[in-house]
Coordinates of N, CA and C in Angstrom, one line a residue:
X1 N 106.6 120.7 75.5 CA 105.7 119.4 76.0 C 104.7 119.6 77.2
X2 N 103.6 118.7 77.3 CA 103.0 118.8 78.1 C 102.8 117.7 78.9
X3 N 102.7 117.6 80.1 CA 102.5 116.4 81.1 C 101.4 116.6 82.1
X4 N 100.2 115.9 81.8 CA 99.0 115.8 82.4 C 98.4 114.5 82.8
X5 N 97.5 114.7 83.8 CA 96.5 113.6 84.5 C 95.9 113.0 82.9
X6 N 96.2 111.6 82.4 CA 95.5 111.2 81.5 C 94.0 110.8 81.5
X7 N 93.2 110.9 80.2 CA 91.7 110.9 80.5 C 91.4 109.4 79.8
X8 N 90.1 109.0 80.0 CA 89.6 107.8 79.6 C 90.1 107.6 77.5
X9 N 90.0 109.0 77.0 CA 90.3 108.8 75.4 C 91.6 108.6 75.3
X10 N 92.6 108.3 76.3 CA 93.9 108.4 76.4 C 94.4 106.8 76.3
X11 N 93.2 106.3 77.1 CA 93.5 104.6 77.9 C 94.3 104.0 76.7
X12 N 93.6 104.1 75.4 CA 93.9 103.0 74.3 C 95.7 103.1 73.9
X13 N 96.0 104.3 73.9 CA 97.1 104.5 73.3 C 98.4 104.2 74.5
X14 N 97.6 104.3 75.7 CA 98.6 103.7 77.0 C 98.5 102.6 77.3
X15 N 97.8 101.6 77.2 CA 97.6 100.3 77.2 C 98.7 99.6 76.2
X16 N 98.2 100.0 75.2 CA 99.1 99.4 73.9 C 100.7 99.6 74.1
X17 N 100.9 101.0 74.3 CA 102.2 101.3 75.0 C 102.9 100.7 76.1
X18 N 101.9 100.5 76.9 CA 102.5 99.6 78.4 C 102.5 98.4 78.3
X19 N 101.8 97.4 77.4 CA 101.7 96.1 77.3 C 103.0 95.8 76.2
X20 N 103.6 97.0 75.3 CA 104.6 96.7 74.5 C 105.8 96.7 75.1
X21 N 105.8 97.7 75.8 CA 107.0 98.2 76.6 C 107.5 97.4 77.7
X22 N 106.9 96.8 78.3 CA 107.2 96.0 79.5 C 106.7 94.5 79.3
X23 N 107.9 93.9 80.1 CA 107.4 92.2 79.7 C 106.1 92.0 80.5
X24 N 105.3 90.9 80.1 CA 103.8 90.5 81.1 C 104.7 90.3 82.7
X25 N 105.6 89.9 83.1 CA 105.9 89.6 84.4 C 106.4 90.8 85.3
X26 N 106.6 91.8 84.5 CA 106.8 93.1 85.4 C 105.6 94.2 85.2
X27 N 104.3 93.7 84.4 CA 103.3 94.6 84.4 C 102.3 94.1 85.4
X28 N 101.9 95.3 86.3 CA 100.9 95.0 87.1 C 99.4 94.8 86.3
X29 N 98.6 94.4 87.0 CA 96.9 94.4 85.7 C 96.6 96.0 86.0
X30 N 96.4 96.2 84.9 CA 96.2 97.5 84.4 C 95.1 98.1 85.0
X31 N 93.9 97.1 85.5 CA 92.7 97.4 86.1 C 93.1 97.6 87.5
X32 N 94.2 97.2 87.8 CA 94.5 97.6 89.6 C 95.0 99.0 89.4
X33 N 96.0 99.2 88.2 CA 96.6 100.7 88.3 C 95.8 101.9 88.1
X34 N 94.3 101.4 87.1 CA 93.3 102.1 87.3 C 92.5 102.3 88.5
X35 N 92.3 101.3 89.5 CA 91.5 101.5 90.4 C 92.2 102.3 91.5
X36 N 93.6 102.0 91.8 CA 94.5 102.9 92.8 C 94.5 104.1 92.4
X37 N 94.2 104.3 90.8 CA 94.1 105.8 90.6 C 92.9 106.7 90.7
X38 N 91.9 106.0 91.1 CA 90.6 106.4 91.5 C 90.8 106.8 92.7
X39 N 91.6 105.9 93.8 CA 91.7 105.6 95.1 C 92.7 107.2 95.5
X40 N 93.2 107.5 94.4 CA 94.2 108.6 94.5 C 95.9 108.0 94.7
X41 N 96.1 106.7 94.9 CA 97.1 106.2 95.7 C 98.3 106.0 94.2
X42 N 97.8 106.3 92.9 CA 98.6 106.3 91.7 C 98.0 107.3 90.8
X43 N 98.6 107.8 89.6 CA 98.1 108.2 89.0 C 98.8 108.2 87.5
X44 N 97.8 108.2 86.4 CA 98.5 107.8 85.2 C 98.7 109.5 84.3
X45 N 99.8 109.4 84.0 CA 100.3 111.0 83.1 C 100.4 110.4 81.9
X46 N 100.1 111.5 81.0 CA 100.2 111.6 79.8 C 101.3 112.6 79.2
X47 N 102.3 112.1 78.4 CA 103.0 112.8 78.0 C 102.9 113.3 76.4
X48 N 102.6 114.8 76.0 CA 102.2 115.1 74.7 C 103.3 116.0 74.6
X49 N 103.4 116.3 73.3 CA 104.1 117.1 72.5 C 103.0 117.9 71.2
X50 N 103.1 119.1 71.3 CA 102.3 119.7 70.5 C 101.0 119.2 70.0
X51 N 100.6 118.3 71.5 CA 98.8 117.7 71.2 C 99.2 116.5 71.0
X52 N 100.4 115.9 70.4 CA 100.6 114.6 70.1 C 101.1 113.7 71.0
X53 N 100.2 112.1 71.2 CA 100.5 111.9 72.3 C 102.1 110.9 72.2
X54 N 103.0 110.8 73.1 CA 104.2 110.4 73.0 C 104.5 109.4 74.0
X55 N 104.1 109.5 75.1 CA 104.6 108.6 76.2 C 103.8 108.9 77.4
X56 N 104.0 108.1 78.6 CA 103.1 108.2 79.7 C 104.2 107.7 80.9
X57 N 103.8 108.1 82.3 CA 104.8 108.0 83.4 C 103.3 107.7 84.3
X58 N 103.5 106.7 84.9 CA 102.7 105.9 86.1 C 103.5 106.3 87.5
X59 N 102.7 106.8 88.3 CA 103.1 107.1 89.6 C 102.5 106.5 90.8
X60 N 103.5 106.2 91.6 CA 102.5 106.0 92.8 C 102.9 106.8 94.2
X61 N 102.1 107.4 94.9 CA 102.3 108.0 95.9 C 102.2 107.7 97.3
X62 N 103.3 108.1 98.2 CA 103.2 107.5 99.5 C 103.1 109.2 100.1
X63 N 103.8 109.1 101.7 CA 103.6 110.0 102.5 C 105.2 110.9 102.2
X64 N 105.0 112.0 101.3 CA 106.1 112.7 100.9 C 107.0 111.9 100.1
X65 N 106.5 110.9 99.2 CA 107.5 110.2 98.2 C 106.6 109.7 97.1
X66 N 107.2 109.6 96.2 CA 106.7 109.0 95.1 C 107.6 108.5 94.3
X67 N 106.8 107.1 93.6 CA 107.6 106.2 93.0 C 107.1 106.5 91.4
X68 N 108.2 106.4 90.7 CA 108.0 106.6 89.2 C 108.1 105.2 88.6
X69 N 106.8 104.5 88.8 CA 106.6 103.0 88.6 C 106.7 102.6 87.0
X70 N 106.1 103.1 86.0 CA 106.7 102.9 85.0 C 106.6 104.4 84.0
X71 N 107.4 104.1 82.9 CA 107.9 105.3 82.4 C 108.1 105.0 80.8
X72 N 107.5 105.4 80.0 CA 108.0 104.9 78.4 C 107.5 106.1 77.6
X73 N 108.3 106.4 76.4 CA 108.2 107.1 75.4 C 108.0 105.9 74.2
X74 N 106.8 106.3 73.3 CA 106.4 105.4 72.2 C 107.7 105.3 71.3
X75 N 108.0 104.2 70.8 CA 109.0 104.3 69.7 C 109.3 105.2 68.5
X76 N 108.0 105.7 68.0 CA 108.3 106.1 67.2 C 108.6 107.9 67.0
X77 N 108.9 108.3 68.7 CA 109.6 109.7 69.3 C 110.5 109.4 69.8
X78 N 111.1 108.3 69.8 CA 112.5 108.2 70.6 C 113.7 108.6 69.5
X79 N 114.7 108.9 70.2 CA 115.9 109.7 69.2 C 115.4 110.9 69.3
X80 N 114.5 111.7 69.6 CA 114.6 113.1 69.8 C 114.8 113.7 70.8
X81 N 115.1 113.3 72.0 CA 115.5 113.8 73.2 C 114.2 114.0 74.3
X82 N 112.8 113.4 73.7 CA 111.9 113.5 74.4 C 111.9 112.8 75.7
X83 N 112.7 111.6 76.1 CA 112.8 111.1 77.3 C 113.2 111.7 78.7
X84 N 114.6 112.8 78.1 CA 115.4 113.9 78.9 C 114.4 114.7 79.5
X85 N 113.7 115.1 78.2 CA 112.9 116.4 78.5 C 111.7 115.8 79.4
X86 N 111.3 115.0 79.2 CA 109.9 114.3 79.8 C 110.4 113.9 81.5
X87 N 111.5 113.5 81.7 CA 112.2 113.0 83.1 C 112.3 114.6 83.5
X88 N 112.6 115.3 83.1 CA 112.9 116.9 83.6 C 112.0 117.3 84.2
X89 N 110.7 117.4 83.2 CA 109.4 117.9 83.5 C 108.9 117.2 84.8
X90 N 108.9 115.7 84.6 CA 108.4 114.8 85.9 C 109.5 115.3 87.0
X91 N 110.4 115.3 87.0 CA 111.2 116.2 88.3 C 110.7 117.3 89.1
X92 N 110.4 118.1 88.1 CA 109.8 119.3 88.4 C 108.5 119.4 88.7
X93 N 107.6 118.2 88.6 CA 106.4 118.0 89.0 C 106.3 118.1 90.5
X94 N 107.1 116.9 91.2 CA 107.3 116.6 92.6 C 109.0 117.1 93.1
X95 N 109.1 118.6 92.8 CA 110.3 119.1 93.2 C 110.1 119.1 94.7
X96 N 108.8 118.9 95.4 CA 108.9 119.3 96.9 C 108.7 117.6 97.6
X97 N 108.7 116.6 96.6 CA 109.0 115.3 97.0 C 110.0 114.5 96.7
X98 N 110.1 113.6 97.5 CA 111.4 112.4 97.3 C 110.9 111.4 96.2
X99 N 111.6 111.9 94.9 CA 110.8 110.8 93.8 C 112.3 109.8 93.4
X100 N 111.5 108.7 93.3 CA 112.4 107.5 93.3 C 111.9 106.7 92.1
X101 N 112.8 105.8 91.4 CA 112.5 104.5 90.6 C 113.1 103.6 90.7
X102 N 113.1 102.4 90.3 CA 113.8 101.3 90.1 C 114.3 101.0 88.7
X103 N 115.5 100.6 88.8 CA 116.6 100.0 87.5 C 117.2 98.9 87.7
X104 N 117.4 98.0 86.9 CA 118.0 96.7 87.0 C 119.7 97.1 87.1
X105 N 119.9 96.6 88.1 CA 121.4 97.0 88.3 C 122.3 96.2 87.3
X106 N 123.3 96.8 86.5 CA 124.4 96.0 85.8 C 125.3 95.3 86.5
X107 N 125.9 94.3 85.9 CA 126.9 93.6 86.5 C 128.2 94.2 86.9
X108 N 128.3 95.4 86.5 CA 129.8 95.8 86.8 C 129.6 97.0 87.9
X109 N 128.2 96.9 88.2 CA 127.9 97.9 89.4 C 128.0 97.4 90.6
X110 N 129.1 97.6 91.6 CA 129.2 97.1 92.7 C 129.5 95.5 92.7
X111 N 129.5 94.9 91.4 CA 129.6 93.8 91.1 C 128.3 92.9 91.4
X112 N 127.3 93.5 91.3 CA 125.7 92.7 91.4 C 125.5 92.1 90.1
X113 N 125.1 91.0 90.1 CA 124.6 90.3 89.0 C 123.1 90.1 88.9
X114 N 122.4 90.0 88.0 CA 120.8 89.6 87.9 C 121.1 88.2 87.9
X115 N 120.2 87.6 88.7 CA 120.0 86.0 89.0 C 119.4 85.4 87.9
X116 N 118.5 86.1 86.8 CA 117.9 85.5 85.7 C 118.8 84.9 84.7
X117 N 118.6 83.6 83.9 CA 119.3 83.4 83.0 C 119.4 84.4 81.7
X118 N 120.6 84.7 81.2 CA 120.3 85.4 79.6 C 119.4 85.3 78.9
X119 N 119.0 83.9 78.7 CA 117.6 83.8 77.7 C 116.4 84.4 77.9
X120 N 116.1 84.3 79.9 CA 115.1 84.5 79.9 C 115.0 86.4 80.2
X121 N 116.0 86.8 80.2 CA 116.0 88.4 80.8 C 115.2 89.2 79.3
X122 N 114.7 90.3 80.1 CA 114.4 91.2 79.0 C 115.1 92.2 79.2
X123 N 115.0 93.2 77.8 CA 115.6 94.3 78.0 C 115.3 95.5 78.9
X124 N 114.3 95.4 79.5 CA 113.3 96.5 80.0 C 113.6 96.6 81.5
X125 N 114.0 97.2 82.3 CA 113.5 97.5 83.6 C 112.3 98.3 83.8
X126 N 112.1 98.4 84.9 CA 110.4 98.8 85.7 C 110.1 100.0 84.7
X127 N 111.4 100.9 84.4 CA 111.2 102.2 83.7 C 111.6 102.2 82.7
X128 N 110.6 101.5 81.7 CA 111.3 101.3 80.5 C 112.1 102.5 79.9
X129 N 113.0 102.2 78.9 CA 114.1 103.3 78.3 C 113.1 104.4 77.5
X130 N 113.3 105.4 77.7 CA 112.4 106.5 77.2 C 112.9 107.2 76.2
X131 N 114.1 106.8 75.6 CA 114.3 107.3 73.9 C 115.2 108.8 74.2
X132 N 115.4 109.5 73.0 CA 116.5 110.7 73.1 C 117.8 109.8 72.4
X133 N 118.6 110.5 72.7 CA 120.2 110.2 72.5 C 120.6 108.7 73.1
X134 N 119.9 108.8 73.9 CA 119.9 107.6 75.0 C 119.3 106.6 74.7
X135 N 118.4 106.6 73.6 CA 117.7 105.7 73.0 C 118.0 104.1 72.9
X136 N 117.3 102.9 72.8 CA 118.1 101.6 72.7 C 117.1 101.0 71.8
X137 N 117.4 99.9 71.5 CA 117.1 99.2 70.1 C 115.6 98.8 70.2
X138 N 114.9 98.9 71.1 CA 113.6 98.4 70.9 C 112.7 98.9 72.5
X139 N 111.7 98.7 72.5 CA 110.6 99.3 73.6 C 110.5 98.0 74.5
X140 N 112.0 97.5 75.2 CA 111.9 96.5 76.4 C 111.5 95.3 76.0
X141 N 111.1 95.2 74.6 CA 111.4 93.6 73.9 C 112.4 93.5 73.1
X142 N 112.5 92.1 72.6 CA 113.7 91.7 71.8 C 113.8 92.4 70.4
X143 N 114.7 92.8 69.8 CA 115.1 93.4 68.8 C 114.7 91.9 67.6
X144 N 114.5 93.1 66.5 CA 114.0 92.1 65.4 C 115.0 90.6 65.2
X145 N 116.3 91.4 65.5 CA 117.2 90.0 65.2 C 117.1 88.6 66.1
X146 N 116.3 89.0 67.3 CA 116.0 87.9 68.1 C 116.4 88.7 69.4
X147 N 116.2 87.9 70.7 CA 116.5 88.1 72.2 C 118.0 88.5 72.3
X148 N 118.6 89.7 73.1 CA 119.9 90.0 73.1 C 120.2 89.0 73.9
X149 N 121.7 88.8 73.4 CA 122.9 88.0 74.5 C 122.7 88.9 75.8
X150 N 123.9 88.4 76.7 CA 124.0 89.0 78.0 C 124.8 89.9 78.0
X151 N 125.7 89.8 77.0 CA 126.7 91.1 77.2 C 125.6 92.2 76.3
X152 N 124.6 92.2 75.4 CA 123.8 93.0 75.0 C 123.1 93.6 76.0
X153 N 122.4 93.0 76.7 CA 121.7 93.2 78.1 C 122.4 94.0 78.7
X154 N 123.4 93.4 79.1 CA 124.2 94.4 80.2 C 124.4 95.8 79.6
X155 N 124.6 96.2 78.7 CA 125.0 97.2 77.7 C 123.8 98.1 78.2
X156 N 122.6 97.4 77.6 CA 121.7 98.3 77.8 C 121.1 98.5 79.3
X157 N 121.4 97.7 80.1 CA 121.1 98.1 81.7 C 121.9 99.5 82.0
X158 N 123.5 99.2 81.4 CA 124.0 100.6 81.9 C 123.8 101.9 81.1
X159 N 123.2 101.5 79.9 CA 123.0 102.8 78.8 C 121.6 103.6 79.9
X160 N 120.7 102.5 80.4 CA 119.7 102.8 81.1 C 120.0 103.5 82.5
X161 N 120.6 102.8 82.9 CA 120.9 103.6 84.3 C 121.8 105.0 84.0
X162 N 122.5 104.7 83.1 CA 123.8 106.2 82.9 C 122.5 107.4 82.1
X163 N 121.4 106.8 81.9 CA 120.0 107.8 81.3 C 119.6 108.6 82.3
X164 N 119.6 107.7 83.4 CA 118.6 108.3 84.9 C 119.8 109.3 85.4
X165 N 121.1 108.8 85.6 CA 121.9 109.7 86.6 C 122.5 111.1 85.7
X166 N 122.5 110.8 84.3 CA 122.7 111.9 83.4 C 121.7 113.0 83.7
X167 N 120.5 112.4 84.3 CA 119.4 113.5 84.0 C 118.7 113.7 85.4
X168 N 119.4 113.7 86.0 CA 119.2 114.3 87.6 C 119.3 113.3 88.7
X169 N 118.9 112.0 88.3 CA 118.6 111.0 89.3 C 119.9 110.5 89.8
X170 N 120.0 110.3 91.5 CA 120.8 110.1 92.2 C 121.2 108.6 92.7
X171 N 122.3 107.8 92.9 CA 122.7 106.7 93.4 C 122.0 106.7 94.8
X172 N 121.2 105.7 95.4 CA 120.8 105.7 96.7 C 121.7 104.6 97.6
X173 N 122.4 103.6 96.7 CA 122.9 102.8 97.5 C 122.1 101.3 98.0
X174 N 120.8 101.3 97.5 CA 119.6 100.7 98.5 C 119.3 99.8 97.0
X175 N 119.7 98.2 97.6 CA 119.4 97.2 96.3 C 118.3 96.5 96.7
X176 N 117.5 96.2 96.0 CA 116.3 95.5 96.3 C 115.9 94.2 95.5
X177 N 115.5 93.3 95.6 CA 115.0 92.1 95.0 C 113.6 92.3 94.7
X178 N 112.9 92.5 93.0 CA 111.5 92.9 93.4 C 111.2 91.9 92.1
X179 N 110.2 91.0 92.3 CA 109.8 89.9 91.8 C 110.9 88.9 90.8
X180 N 111.8 88.8 92.1 CA 113.0 87.8 91.7 C 114.0 88.3 90.7
X181 N 113.7 90.2 90.8 CA 114.7 90.7 89.8 C 115.8 91.7 90.7
X182 N 117.1 91.7 90.6 CA 117.7 92.4 91.2 C 117.9 93.9 90.6
X183 N 117.2 94.8 91.7 CA 117.0 96.0 91.1 C 117.8 97.3 92.2
X184 N 118.1 98.3 91.6 CA 118.8 99.4 92.8 C 117.7 100.9 92.6
X185 N 117.5 101.0 93.8 CA 116.8 102.5 93.8 C 117.5 103.5 93.5
X186 N 117.0 104.7 92.4 CA 117.7 106.0 92.4 C 116.7 106.9 92.8
X187 N 117.1 108.2 93.1 CA 116.4 109.1 93.7 C 116.5 110.5 93.4
X188 N 115.6 111.6 93.4 CA 116.1 113.2 93.3 C 116.7 113.5 94.1
X189 N 116.6 113.1 95.3 CA 116.9 113.9 96.5 C 118.0 113.0 97.4
X190 N 119.1 113.4 97.9 CA 119.8 112.5 98.7 C 119.0 111.9 100.1
X191 N 119.5 110.8 100.4 CA 119.1 110.4 102.1 C 117.8 109.3 102.0
X192 N 117.4 108.9 100.6 CA 116.5 107.8 100.9 C 117.2 106.7 101.2
X193 N 115.8 106.1 102.0 CA 116.0 104.9 102.9 C 115.2 103.8 102.9
X194 N 115.2 102.9 102.6 CA 114.2 101.6 102.1 C 113.2 101.7 102.9
X195 N 113.4 102.2 104.6 CA 112.3 102.1 105.3 C 111.4 103.3 105.0
X196 N 111.9 104.5 104.2 CA 110.8 105.5 103.5 C 109.8 105.2 102.4
X197 N 110.6 103.7 101.8 CA 109.9 103.2 100.8 C 109.1 102.0 101.2
X198 N 109.0 101.3 102.2 CA 108.4 100.5 102.6 C 107.0 100.6 102.5
X199 N 106.2 101.8 103.3 CA 104.8 101.8 103.3 C 104.4 102.0 101.8
X200 N 105.1 102.9 101.1 CA 104.6 102.5 100.0 C 104.1 101.1 99.1
X201 N 105.4 100.3 99.5 CA 105.6 99.2 98.4 C 104.4 98.0 99.2
X202 N 104.2 98.2 100.5 CA 103.1 97.7 101.1 C 101.8 98.0 100.5
X203 N 101.4 99.4 100.1 CA 100.1 99.5 99.9 C 100.1 99.3 98.3
X204 N 100.9 99.2 97.7 CA 100.9 98.5 96.3 C 100.9 97.4 96.2
X205 N 101.5 96.6 96.8 CA 101.3 94.9 96.8 C 100.7 94.0 98.1
X206 N 100.1 95.3 99.0 CA 99.0 94.4 99.6 C 99.4 93.2 100.6
X207 N 98.9 92.1 100.8 CA 99.3 91.1 101.5 C 100.6 90.2 100.8
X208 N 100.7 90.3 99.7 CA 101.9 89.7 98.8 C 102.9 90.4 99.2
X209 N 103.1 91.4 99.7 CA 104.3 92.2 99.7 C 105.5 91.7 99.7
X210 N 105.6 90.9 101.1 CA 106.8 90.1 101.4 C 107.1 89.2 100.0
X211 N 106.6 88.7 99.2 CA 106.5 88.0 98.5 C 107.1 88.5 97.4
X212 N 106.9 89.7 97.1 CA 107.2 90.6 96.0 C 108.5 91.3 96.2
X213 N 108.7 91.9 97.1 CA 109.6 92.5 97.3 C 110.5 92.7 98.6
X214 N 112.0 92.6 98.6 CA 112.9 92.5 99.7 C 114.2 93.2 99.4
X215 N 114.6 93.7 100.7 CA 115.8 94.6 100.7 C 117.1 93.4 100.6
X216 N 118.1 93.8 99.7 CA 119.4 93.2 99.7 C 120.3 93.9 100.6

């Protein structure tokens, strides 16, 4: 497996996966991501296996801190362990920095419940289900049989969260509301605080920062 900075020839693959793996309300304008990548504030990483494009990760950079903003493995490559392998490689790339990500917090974890109504919820958190034996039913969209019910969504959240914890991410105890969705932060190193993350979030969202994210 190889992980490298995506090039212009990779854009069509990444943009298609980005649009299909994450619901519209969770996607930043891709032009914004590209602009911040040029500025060095973000980076679009391509994940390949034997030169085949299988997924991507979009990273945002702060001062000694890195947010894995988006992470997805293409549907055709799920169920083969690539998600776990890719996450391990990404953690290795940033072993000298605090790497963190956001996941929706299941109801069963400290009693936190997402305030969205079940019929409007998606099955994807910010970091999409990456695949492998931990794979879910779809790319963060509804399954062929229709939108999952609340209990199905809770199971998906729990499995997604368990995937990250099983693959080296740590609980931080930090809960945030991101665009109206209750999330928790997971990190690669103990001791992460929201105050460490705040400058990075301010950089990402600019003047609308306080309207987008708040600590719970």
